[in-house]
mmCIF file of C-alpha atoms and ligand atoms in Angstrom:
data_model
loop_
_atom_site.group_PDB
_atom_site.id
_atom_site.type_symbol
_atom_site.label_atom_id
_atom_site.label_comp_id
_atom_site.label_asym_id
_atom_site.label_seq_id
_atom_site.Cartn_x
_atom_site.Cartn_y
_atom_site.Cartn_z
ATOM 1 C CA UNK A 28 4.233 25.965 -3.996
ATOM 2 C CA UNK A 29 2.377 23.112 -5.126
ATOM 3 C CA UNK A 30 3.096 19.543 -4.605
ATOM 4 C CA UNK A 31 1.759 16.436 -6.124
ATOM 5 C CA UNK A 32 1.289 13.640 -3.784
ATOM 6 C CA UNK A 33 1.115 10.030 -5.655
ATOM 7 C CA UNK A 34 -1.415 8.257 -4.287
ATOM 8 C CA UNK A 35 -5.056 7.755 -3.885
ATOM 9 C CA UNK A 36 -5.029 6.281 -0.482
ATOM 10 C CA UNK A 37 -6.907 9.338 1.509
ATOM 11 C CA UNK A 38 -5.274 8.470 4.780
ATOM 12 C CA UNK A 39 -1.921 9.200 3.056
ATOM 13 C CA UNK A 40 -3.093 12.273 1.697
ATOM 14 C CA UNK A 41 -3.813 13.465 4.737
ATOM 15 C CA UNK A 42 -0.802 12.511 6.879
ATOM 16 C CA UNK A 43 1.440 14.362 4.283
ATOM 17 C CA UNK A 44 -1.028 17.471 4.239
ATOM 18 C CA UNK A 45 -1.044 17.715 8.118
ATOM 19 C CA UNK A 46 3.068 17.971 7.847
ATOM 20 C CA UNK A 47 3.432 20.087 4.142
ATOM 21 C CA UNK A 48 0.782 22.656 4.180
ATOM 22 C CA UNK A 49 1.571 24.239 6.974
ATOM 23 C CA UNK A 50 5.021 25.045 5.305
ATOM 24 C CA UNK A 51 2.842 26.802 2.861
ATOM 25 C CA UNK A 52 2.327 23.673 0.490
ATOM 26 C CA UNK A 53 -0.858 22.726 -1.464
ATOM 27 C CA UNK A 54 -1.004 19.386 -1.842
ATOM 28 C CA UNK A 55 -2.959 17.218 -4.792
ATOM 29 C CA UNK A 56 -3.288 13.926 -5.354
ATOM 30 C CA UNK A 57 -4.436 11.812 -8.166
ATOM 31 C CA UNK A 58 -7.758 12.304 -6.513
ATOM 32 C CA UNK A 59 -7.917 15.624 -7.940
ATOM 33 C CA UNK A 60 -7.153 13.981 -11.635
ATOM 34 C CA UNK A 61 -9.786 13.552 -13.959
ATOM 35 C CA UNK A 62 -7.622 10.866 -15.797
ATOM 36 C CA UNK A 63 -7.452 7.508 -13.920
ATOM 37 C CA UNK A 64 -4.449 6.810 -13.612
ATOM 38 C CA UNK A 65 -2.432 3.771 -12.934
ATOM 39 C CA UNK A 66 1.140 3.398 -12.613
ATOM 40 C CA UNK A 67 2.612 -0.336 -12.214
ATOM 41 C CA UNK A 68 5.332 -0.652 -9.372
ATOM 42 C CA UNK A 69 7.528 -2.742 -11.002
ATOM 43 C CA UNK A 70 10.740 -2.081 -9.155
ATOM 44 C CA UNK A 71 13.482 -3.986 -7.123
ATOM 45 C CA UNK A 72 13.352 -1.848 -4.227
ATOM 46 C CA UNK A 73 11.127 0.500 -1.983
ATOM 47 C CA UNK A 74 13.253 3.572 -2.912
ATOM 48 C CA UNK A 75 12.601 2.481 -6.632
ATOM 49 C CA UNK A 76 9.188 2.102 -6.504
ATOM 50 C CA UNK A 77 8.774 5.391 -4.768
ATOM 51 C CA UNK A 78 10.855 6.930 -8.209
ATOM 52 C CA UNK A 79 9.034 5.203 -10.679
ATOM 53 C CA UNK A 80 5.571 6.843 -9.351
ATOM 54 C CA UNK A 81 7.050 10.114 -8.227
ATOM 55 C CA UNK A 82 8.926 10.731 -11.821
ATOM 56 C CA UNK A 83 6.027 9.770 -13.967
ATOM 57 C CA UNK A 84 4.010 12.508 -12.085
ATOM 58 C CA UNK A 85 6.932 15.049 -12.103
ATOM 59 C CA UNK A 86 7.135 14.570 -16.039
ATOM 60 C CA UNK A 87 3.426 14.125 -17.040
ATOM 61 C CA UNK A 88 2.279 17.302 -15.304
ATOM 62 C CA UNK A 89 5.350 19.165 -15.127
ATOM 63 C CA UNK A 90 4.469 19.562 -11.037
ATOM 64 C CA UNK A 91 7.108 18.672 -8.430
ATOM 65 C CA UNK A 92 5.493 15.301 -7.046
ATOM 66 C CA UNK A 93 6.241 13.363 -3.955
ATOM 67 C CA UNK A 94 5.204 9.494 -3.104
ATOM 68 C CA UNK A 95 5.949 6.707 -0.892
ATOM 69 C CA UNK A 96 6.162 2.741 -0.640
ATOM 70 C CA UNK A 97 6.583 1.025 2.528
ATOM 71 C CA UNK A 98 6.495 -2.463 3.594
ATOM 72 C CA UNK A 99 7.672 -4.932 6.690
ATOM 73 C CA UNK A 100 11.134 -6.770 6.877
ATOM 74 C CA UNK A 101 11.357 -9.939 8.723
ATOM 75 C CA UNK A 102 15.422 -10.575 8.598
ATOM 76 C CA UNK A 103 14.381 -14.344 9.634
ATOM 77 C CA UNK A 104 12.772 -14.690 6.498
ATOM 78 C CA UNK A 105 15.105 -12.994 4.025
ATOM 79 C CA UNK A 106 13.658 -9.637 4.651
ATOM 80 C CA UNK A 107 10.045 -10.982 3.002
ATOM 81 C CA UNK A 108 7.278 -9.537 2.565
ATOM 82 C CA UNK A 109 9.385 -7.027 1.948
ATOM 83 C CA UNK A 110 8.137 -5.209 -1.636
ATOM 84 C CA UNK A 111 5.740 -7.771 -1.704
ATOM 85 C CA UNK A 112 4.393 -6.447 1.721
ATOM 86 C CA UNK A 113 0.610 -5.871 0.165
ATOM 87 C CA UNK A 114 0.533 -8.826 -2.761
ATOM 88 C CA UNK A 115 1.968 -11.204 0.446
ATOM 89 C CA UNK A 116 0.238 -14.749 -0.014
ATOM 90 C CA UNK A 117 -2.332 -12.908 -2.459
ATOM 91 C CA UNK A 118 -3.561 -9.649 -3.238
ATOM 92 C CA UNK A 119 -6.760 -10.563 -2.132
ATOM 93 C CA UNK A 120 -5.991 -12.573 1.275
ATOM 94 C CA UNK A 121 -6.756 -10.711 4.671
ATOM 95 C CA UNK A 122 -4.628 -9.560 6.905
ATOM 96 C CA UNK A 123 -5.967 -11.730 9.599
ATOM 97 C CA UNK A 124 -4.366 -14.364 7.128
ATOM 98 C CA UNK A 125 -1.367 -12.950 6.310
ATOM 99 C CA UNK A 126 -0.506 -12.423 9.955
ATOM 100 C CA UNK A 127 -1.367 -15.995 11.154
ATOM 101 C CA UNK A 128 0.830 -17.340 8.237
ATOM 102 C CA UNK A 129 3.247 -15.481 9.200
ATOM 103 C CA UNK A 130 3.370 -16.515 13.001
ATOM 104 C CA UNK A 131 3.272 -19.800 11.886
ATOM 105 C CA UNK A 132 6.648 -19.509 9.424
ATOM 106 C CA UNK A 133 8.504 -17.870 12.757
ATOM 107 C CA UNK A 134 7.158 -20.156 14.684
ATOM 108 C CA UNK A 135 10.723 -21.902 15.605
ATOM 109 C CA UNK A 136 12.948 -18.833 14.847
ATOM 110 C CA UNK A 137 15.249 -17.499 17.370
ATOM 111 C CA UNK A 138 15.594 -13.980 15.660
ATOM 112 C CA UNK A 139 12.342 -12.244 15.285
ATOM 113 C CA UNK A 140 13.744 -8.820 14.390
ATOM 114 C CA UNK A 141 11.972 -7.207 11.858
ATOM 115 C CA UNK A 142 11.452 -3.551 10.547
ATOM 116 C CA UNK A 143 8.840 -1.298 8.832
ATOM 117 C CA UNK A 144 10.725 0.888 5.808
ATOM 118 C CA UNK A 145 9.615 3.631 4.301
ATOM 119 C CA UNK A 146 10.530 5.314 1.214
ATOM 120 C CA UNK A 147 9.695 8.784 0.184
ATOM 121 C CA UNK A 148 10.622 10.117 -3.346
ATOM 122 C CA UNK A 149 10.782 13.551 -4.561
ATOM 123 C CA UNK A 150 10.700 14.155 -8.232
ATOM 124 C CA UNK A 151 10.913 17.660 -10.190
ATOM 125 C CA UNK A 152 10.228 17.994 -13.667
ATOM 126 C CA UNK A 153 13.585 19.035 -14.744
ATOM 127 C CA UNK A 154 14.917 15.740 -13.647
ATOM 128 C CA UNK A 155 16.316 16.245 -9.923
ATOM 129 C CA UNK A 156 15.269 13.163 -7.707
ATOM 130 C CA UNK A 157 15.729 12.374 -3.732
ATOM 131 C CA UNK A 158 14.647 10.020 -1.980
ATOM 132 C CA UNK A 159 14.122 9.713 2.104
ATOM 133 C CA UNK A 160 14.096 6.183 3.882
ATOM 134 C CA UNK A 161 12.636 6.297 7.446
ATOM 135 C CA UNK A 162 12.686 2.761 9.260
ATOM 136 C CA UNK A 163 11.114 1.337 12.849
ATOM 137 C CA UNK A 164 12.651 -1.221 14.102
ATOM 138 C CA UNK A 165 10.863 -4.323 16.327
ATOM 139 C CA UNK A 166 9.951 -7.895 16.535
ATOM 140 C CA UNK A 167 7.812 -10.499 15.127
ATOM 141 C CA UNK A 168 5.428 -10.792 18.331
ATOM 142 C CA UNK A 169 3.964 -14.124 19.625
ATOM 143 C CA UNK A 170 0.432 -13.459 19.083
ATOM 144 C CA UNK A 171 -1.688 -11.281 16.751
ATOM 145 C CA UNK A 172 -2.522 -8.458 19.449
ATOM 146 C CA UNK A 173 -4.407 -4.997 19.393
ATOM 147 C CA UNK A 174 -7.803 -3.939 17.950
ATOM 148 C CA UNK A 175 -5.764 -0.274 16.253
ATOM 149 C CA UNK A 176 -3.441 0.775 12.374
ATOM 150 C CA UNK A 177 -3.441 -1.784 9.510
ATOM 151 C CA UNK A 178 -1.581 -4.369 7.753
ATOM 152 C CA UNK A 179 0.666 -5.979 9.586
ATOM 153 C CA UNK A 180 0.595 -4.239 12.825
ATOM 154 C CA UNK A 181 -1.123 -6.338 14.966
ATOM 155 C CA UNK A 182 1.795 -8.736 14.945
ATOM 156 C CA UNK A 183 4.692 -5.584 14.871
ATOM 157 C CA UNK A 184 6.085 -5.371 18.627
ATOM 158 C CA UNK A 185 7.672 -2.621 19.416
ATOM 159 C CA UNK A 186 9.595 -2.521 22.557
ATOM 160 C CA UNK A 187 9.234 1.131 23.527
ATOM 161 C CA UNK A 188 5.432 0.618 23.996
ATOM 162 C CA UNK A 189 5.718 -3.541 25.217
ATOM 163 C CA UNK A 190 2.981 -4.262 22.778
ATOM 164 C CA UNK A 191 2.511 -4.276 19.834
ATOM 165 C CA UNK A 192 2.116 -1.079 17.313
ATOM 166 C CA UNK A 193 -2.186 -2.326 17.164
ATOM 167 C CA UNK A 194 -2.427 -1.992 20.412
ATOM 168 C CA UNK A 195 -1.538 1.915 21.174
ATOM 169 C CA UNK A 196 -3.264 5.106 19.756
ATOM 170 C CA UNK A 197 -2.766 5.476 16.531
ATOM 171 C CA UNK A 198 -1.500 9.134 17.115
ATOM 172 C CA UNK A 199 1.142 7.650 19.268
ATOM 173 C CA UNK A 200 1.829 5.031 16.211
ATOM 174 C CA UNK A 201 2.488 7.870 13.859
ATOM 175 C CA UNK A 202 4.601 9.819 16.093
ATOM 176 C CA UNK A 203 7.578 6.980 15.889
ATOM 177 C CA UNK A 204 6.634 5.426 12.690
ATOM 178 C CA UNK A 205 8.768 4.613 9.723
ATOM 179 C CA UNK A 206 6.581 7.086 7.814
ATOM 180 C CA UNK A 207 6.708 10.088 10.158
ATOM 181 C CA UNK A 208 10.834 9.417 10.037
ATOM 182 C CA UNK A 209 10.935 9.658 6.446
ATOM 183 C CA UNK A 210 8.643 12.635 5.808
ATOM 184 C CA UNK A 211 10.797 14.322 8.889
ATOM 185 C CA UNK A 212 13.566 13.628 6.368
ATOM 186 C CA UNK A 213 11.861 15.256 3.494
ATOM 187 C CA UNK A 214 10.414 18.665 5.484
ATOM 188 C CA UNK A 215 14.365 19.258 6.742
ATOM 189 C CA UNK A 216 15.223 18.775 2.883
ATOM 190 C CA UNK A 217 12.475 21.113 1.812
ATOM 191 C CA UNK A 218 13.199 23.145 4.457
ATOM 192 C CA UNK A 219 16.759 23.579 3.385
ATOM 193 C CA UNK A 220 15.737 24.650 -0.484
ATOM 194 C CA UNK A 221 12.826 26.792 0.662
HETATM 195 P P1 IMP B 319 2.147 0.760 0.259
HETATM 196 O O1 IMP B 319 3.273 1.595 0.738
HETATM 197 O O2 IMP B 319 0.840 1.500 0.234
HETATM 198 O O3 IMP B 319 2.478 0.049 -1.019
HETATM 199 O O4 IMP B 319 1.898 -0.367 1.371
HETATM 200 C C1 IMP B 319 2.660 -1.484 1.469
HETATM 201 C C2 IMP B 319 2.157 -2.485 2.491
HETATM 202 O O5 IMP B 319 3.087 -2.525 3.550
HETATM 203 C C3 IMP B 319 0.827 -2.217 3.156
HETATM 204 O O6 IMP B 319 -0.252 -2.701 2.405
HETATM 205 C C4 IMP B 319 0.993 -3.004 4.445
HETATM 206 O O7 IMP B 319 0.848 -4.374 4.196
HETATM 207 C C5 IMP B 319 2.448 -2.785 4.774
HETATM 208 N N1 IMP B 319 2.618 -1.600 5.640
HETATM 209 C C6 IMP B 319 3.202 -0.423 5.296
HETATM 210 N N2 IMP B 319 3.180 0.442 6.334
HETATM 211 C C7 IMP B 319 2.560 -0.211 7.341
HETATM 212 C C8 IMP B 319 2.216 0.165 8.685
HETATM 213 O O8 IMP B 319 2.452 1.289 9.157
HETATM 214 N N3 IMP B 319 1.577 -0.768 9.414
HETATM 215 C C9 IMP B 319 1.268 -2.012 8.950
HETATM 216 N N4 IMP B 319 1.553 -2.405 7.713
HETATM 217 C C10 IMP B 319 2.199 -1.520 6.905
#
């Protein structure tokens, strides 16, 4: 069967190709689309924006399509970045910046907890939807540590490893990440319908 994967971020593509195909799965993505296509992720949640790209896909090619969105919690700051994880303090502002920013805002909070969600929808083009959440939980750390991933890593400490989630092989990242728990989600529900 083939499934449409959402994105154009490679590194995506690949992580859900190493898990789907070999279930038997060939996955595209809107790489393989001679249209450029843009879809604006205008929802309220991570499990909505995952629908709204997922469902246009489903219906426009009549394909059963999968994506994601993910993005880091900080319950000391009213769960921000939150959705915003990516446009946080500007689209175009570095991660470097972000992260300091962000060490400075915690800088007198007691509760650093803080999580990395991921949503994974599932569309079909007759209209049935899912949706798989996969979550890591850990703290703001002190300092911006760890030369490894992306984003916000670098400042995500995980107590399991007693660093931070830069700071270990990647490989080892993606074996506990919120990601890998939500696609384990969606190959037990694909697994089920098979
Ligand atoms: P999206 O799911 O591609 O929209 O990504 C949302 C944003 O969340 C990313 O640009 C990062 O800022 C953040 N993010 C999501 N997953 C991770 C991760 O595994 N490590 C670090 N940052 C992440």
């Amino acid at each position: 069967m083939e499934i449409f994967i959402a994105t154009a971020n490679m590194h995506k593509v690949a992580e859900f190709k190493a898990m789907l195909e070999p279930l038997g799965y060939q996955i595209k993505s809107l790489n393989d689309l001679e249209e450029n296509i843009e879809i604006e992720e205008n929802g309220q949640s991570f499990e909505e924006n995952a629908l709204i790209k997922a469902r246009y896909i489903a219906k426009r090619y009549h394909i059963p399509a999968i994506s994601d969105d993910s993005g880091l919690e900080i319950d000391a700051l009213n769960k921000q970045p939150g959705i915003y994880s990516a446009r946080f303090l500007g689209h175009d502002t570095s991660y470097e910046y972000k992260n300091s920013q962000i060490l400075k805002m915690m800088q007198d909070k007691k509760d650093r907890s803080c999580r990395f969600v991921c949503a994974i929808a599932l569309c079909y083009p007759d209209g049935q939807e899912y949706v798989f959440q996969g979550t890591i939980e850990g703290n703001v750390a002190k300092k911006i540590e760890g030369p490894n991933g992306f984003g916000y890593d670098p400042i995500f400490y995980y107590e399991p490893f007693h660093t931070t989630l830069a700071n270990v092989d990647p490989k080892l990242k993606n074996s506990v990440s919120h990601r890998h728990n939500a696609l384990i989600k969606l190959l037990e529900h694909l697994n089920e319908t098979k």
